[in-house]
Coordinates of N, CA and C in Angstrom, one line a residue:
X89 N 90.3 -8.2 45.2 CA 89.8 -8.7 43.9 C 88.4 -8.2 43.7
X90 N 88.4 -7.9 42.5 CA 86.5 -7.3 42.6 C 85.8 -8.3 42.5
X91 N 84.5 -8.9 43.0 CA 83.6 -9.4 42.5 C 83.7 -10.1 41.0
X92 N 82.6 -8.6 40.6 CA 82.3 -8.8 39.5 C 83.6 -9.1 38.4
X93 N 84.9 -9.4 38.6 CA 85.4 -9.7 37.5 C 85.7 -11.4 37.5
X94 N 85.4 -12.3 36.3 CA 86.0 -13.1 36.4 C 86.6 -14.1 37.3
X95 N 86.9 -15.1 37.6 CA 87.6 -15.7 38.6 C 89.0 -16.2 37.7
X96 N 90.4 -16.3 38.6 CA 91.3 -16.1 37.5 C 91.7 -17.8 37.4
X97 N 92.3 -18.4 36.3 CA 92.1 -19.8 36.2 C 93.2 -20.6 37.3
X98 N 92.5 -21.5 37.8 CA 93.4 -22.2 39.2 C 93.9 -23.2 38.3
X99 N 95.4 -23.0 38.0 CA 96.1 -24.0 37.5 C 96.3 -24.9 38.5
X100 N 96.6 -24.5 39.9 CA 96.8 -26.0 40.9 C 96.0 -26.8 40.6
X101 N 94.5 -26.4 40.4 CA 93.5 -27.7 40.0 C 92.9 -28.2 38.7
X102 N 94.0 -27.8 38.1 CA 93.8 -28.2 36.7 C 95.0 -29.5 36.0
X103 N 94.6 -30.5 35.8 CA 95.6 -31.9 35.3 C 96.0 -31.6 34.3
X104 N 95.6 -30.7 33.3 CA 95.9 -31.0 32.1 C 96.9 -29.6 31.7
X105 N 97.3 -28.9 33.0 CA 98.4 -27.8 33.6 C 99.9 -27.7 32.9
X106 N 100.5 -27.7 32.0 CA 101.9 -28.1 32.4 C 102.6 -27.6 33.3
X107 N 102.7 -27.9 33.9 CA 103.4 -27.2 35.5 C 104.8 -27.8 35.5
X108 N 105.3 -29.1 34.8 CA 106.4 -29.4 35.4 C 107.7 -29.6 34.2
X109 N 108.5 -29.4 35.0 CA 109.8 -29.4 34.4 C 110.1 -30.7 34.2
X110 N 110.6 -30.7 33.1 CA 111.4 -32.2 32.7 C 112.3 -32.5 34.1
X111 N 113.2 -31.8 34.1 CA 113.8 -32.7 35.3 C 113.2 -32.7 36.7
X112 N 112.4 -31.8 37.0 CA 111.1 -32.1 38.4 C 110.4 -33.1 37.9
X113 N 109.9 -33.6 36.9 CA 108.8 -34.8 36.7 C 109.5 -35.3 36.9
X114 N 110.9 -35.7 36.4 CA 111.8 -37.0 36.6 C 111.9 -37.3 37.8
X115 N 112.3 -35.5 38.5 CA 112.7 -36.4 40.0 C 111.6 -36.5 40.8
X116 N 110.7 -36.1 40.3 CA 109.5 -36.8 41.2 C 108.8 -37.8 41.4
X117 N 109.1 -38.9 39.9 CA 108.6 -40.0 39.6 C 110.0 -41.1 39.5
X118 N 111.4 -40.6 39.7 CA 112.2 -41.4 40.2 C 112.6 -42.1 39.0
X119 N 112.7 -41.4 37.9 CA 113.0 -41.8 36.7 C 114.0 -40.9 35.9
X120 N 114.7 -40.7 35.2 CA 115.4 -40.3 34.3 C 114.9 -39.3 33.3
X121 N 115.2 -38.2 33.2 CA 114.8 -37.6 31.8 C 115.0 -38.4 30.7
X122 N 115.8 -39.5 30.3 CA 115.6 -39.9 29.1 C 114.2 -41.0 29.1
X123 N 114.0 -41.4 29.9 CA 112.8 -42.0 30.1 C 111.7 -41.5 29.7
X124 N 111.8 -40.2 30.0 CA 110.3 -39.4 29.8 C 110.5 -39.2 28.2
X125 N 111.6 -38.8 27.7 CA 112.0 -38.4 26.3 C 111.3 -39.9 26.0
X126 N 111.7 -41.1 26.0 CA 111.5 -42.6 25.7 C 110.0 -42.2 25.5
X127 N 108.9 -42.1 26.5 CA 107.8 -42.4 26.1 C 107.2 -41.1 24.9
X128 N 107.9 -40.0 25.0 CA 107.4 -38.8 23.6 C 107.8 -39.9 22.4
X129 N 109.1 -40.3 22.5 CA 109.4 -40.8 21.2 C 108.2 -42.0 21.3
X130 N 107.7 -43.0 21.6 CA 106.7 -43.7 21.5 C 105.5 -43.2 21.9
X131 N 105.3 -42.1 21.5 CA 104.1 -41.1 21.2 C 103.0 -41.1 22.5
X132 N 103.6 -41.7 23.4 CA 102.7 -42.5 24.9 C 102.0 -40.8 25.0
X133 N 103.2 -40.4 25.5 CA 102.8 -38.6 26.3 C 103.9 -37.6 25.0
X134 N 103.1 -36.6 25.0 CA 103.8 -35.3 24.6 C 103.9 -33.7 25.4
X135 N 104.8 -33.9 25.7 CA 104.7 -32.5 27.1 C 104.7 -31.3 25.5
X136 N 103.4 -30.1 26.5 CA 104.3 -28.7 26.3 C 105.6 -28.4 25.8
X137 N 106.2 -27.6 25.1 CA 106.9 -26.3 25.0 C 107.3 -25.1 26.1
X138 N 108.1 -24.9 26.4 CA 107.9 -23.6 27.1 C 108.3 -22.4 25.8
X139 N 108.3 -21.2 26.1 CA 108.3 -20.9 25.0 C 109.7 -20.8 24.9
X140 N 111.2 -20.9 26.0 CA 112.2 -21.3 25.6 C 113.1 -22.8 24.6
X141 N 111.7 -23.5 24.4 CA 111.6 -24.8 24.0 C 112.2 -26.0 25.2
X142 N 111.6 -25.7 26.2 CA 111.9 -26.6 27.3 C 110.4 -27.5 27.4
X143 N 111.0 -28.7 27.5 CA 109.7 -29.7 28.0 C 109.3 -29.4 29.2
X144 N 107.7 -29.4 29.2 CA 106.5 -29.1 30.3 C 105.4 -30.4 30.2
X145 N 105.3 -30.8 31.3 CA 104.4 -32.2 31.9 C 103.2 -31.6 33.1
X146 N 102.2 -32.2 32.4 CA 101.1 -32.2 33.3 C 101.1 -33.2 34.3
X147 N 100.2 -32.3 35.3 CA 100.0 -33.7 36.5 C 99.2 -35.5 35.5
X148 N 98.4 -34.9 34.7 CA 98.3 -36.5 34.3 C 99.0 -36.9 33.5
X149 N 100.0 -36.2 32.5 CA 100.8 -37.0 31.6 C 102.1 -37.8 32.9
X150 N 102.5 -36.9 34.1 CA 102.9 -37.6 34.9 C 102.3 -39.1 35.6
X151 N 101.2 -39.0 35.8 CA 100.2 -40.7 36.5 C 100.8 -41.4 34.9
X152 N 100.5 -41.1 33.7 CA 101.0 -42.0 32.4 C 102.3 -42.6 32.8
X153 N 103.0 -41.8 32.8 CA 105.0 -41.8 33.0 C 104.7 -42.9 33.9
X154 N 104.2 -42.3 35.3 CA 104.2 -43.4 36.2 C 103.7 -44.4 36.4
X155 N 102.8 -45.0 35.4 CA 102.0 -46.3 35.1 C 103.1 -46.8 33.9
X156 N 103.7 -46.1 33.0 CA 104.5 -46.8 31.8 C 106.1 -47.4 32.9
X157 N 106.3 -46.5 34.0 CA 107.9 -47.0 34.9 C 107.0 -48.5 35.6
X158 N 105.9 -48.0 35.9 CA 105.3 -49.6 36.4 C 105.7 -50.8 35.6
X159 N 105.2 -50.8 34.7 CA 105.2 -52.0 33.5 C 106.4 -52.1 33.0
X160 N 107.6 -51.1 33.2 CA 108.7 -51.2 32.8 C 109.1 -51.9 34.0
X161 N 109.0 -51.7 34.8 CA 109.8 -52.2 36.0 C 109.5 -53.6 36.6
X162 N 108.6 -54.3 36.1 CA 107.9 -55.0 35.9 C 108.4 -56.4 35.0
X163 N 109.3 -55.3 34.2 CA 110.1 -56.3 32.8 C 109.2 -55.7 31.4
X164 N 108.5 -55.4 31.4 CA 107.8 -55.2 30.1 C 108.7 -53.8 29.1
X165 N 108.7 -54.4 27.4 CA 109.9 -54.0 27.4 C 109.0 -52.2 27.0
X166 N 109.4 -51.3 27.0 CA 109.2 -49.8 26.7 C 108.2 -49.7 26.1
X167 N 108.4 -50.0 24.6 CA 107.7 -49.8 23.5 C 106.1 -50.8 24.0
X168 N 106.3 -52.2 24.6 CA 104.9 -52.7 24.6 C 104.3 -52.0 25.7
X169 N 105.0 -51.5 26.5 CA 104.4 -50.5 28.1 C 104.0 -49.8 27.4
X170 N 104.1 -48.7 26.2 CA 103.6 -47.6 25.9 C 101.7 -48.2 25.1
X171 N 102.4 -49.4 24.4 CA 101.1 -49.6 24.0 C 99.9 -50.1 24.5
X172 N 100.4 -50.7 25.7 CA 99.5 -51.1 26.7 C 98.3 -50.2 27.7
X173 N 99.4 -49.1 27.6 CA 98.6 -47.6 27.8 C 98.0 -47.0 27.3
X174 N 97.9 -47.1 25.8 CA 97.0 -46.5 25.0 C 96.2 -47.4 24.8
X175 N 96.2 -48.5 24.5 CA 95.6 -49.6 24.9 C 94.1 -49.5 26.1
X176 N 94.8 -49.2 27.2 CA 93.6 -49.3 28.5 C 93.0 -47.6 28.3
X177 N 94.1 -47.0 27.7 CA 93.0 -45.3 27.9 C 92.1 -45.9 26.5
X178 N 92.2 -46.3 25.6 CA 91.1 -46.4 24.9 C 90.1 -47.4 25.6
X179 N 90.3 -48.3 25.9 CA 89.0 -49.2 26.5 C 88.2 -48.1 27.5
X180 N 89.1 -47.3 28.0 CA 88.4 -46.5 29.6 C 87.5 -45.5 28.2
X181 N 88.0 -45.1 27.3 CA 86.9 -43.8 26.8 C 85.8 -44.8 26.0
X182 N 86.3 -45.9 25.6 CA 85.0 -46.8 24.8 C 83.9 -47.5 26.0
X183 N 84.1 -47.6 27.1 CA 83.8 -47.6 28.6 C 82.7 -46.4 28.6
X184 N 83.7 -45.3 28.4 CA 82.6 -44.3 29.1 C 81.0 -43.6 28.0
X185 N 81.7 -44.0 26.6 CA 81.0 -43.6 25.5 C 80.1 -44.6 25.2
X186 N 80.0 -45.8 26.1 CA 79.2 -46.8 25.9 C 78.3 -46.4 27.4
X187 N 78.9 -45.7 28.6 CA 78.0 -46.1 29.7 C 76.5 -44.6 28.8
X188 N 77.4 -43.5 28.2 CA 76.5 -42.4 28.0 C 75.6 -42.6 27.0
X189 N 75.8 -44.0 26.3 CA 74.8 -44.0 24.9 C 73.5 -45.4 26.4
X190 N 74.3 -46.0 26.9 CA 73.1 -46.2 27.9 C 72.4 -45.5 28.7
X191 N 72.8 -45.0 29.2 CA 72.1 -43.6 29.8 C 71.0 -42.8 29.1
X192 N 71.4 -42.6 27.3 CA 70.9 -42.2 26.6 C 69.6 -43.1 26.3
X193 N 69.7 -44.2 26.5 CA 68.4 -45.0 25.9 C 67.9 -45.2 27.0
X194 N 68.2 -45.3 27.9 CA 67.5 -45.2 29.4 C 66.9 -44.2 29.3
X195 N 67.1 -43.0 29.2 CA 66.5 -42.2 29.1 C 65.1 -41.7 28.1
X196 N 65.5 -42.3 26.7 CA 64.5 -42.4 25.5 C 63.6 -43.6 26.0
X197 N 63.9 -44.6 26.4 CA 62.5 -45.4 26.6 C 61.7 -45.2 27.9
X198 N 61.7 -44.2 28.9 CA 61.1 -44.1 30.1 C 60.7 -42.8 29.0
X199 N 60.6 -41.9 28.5 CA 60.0 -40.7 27.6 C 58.9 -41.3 27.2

């Protein structure tokens, strides 16, 4: 590989990858393909396309799946598991958009 060109993109370490097949995410997370279909239809996760029109899942839309089979398994019925998850991913970015505007004034009043 030369040097000077480029480094080529490491999908292994990239989450947001689609790397997996509908039925490999299922059987890796011990769930069902209709399950996964279940949370697209309640808009939780939306896999990739392949360009045959096969569904593709990232490693993090898979942690989603497998936090929504938690709460499912749990008893909680689908549809409130889905919202529950959108739910805590917004508190975590309102979380982080609050730690950076502190940061930011920490920063302005030591100036």
């Amino acid at each position: 590989m030369d040097p000077a060109s480029p480094r080529p993109v490491d999908h292994l370490d990239d989450d947001d990858y689609p790397a997996y097949t509908m039925g490999r995410a299922a059987d890796m997370l011990g769930i069902t393909p209709a399950f996964l279909r279940a949370l697209g239809e309640h808009r939780l996760i939306t896999p990739l396309r392949s360009k045959g029109g096969h569904r593709r899942y990232s490693r993090y839309q898979l942690r989603i799946a497998a936090r929504a089979r938690e709460l499912v398994d749990q008893g909680t019925p689908i549809e409130a598991a889905c919202r529950i998850i959108i739910l805590e991913d917004q508190l975590e970015e309102a979380r982080r958009i609050n730690e950076r505007h502190r940061h930011h004034q920490q920063q302005d009043s030591s100036a």
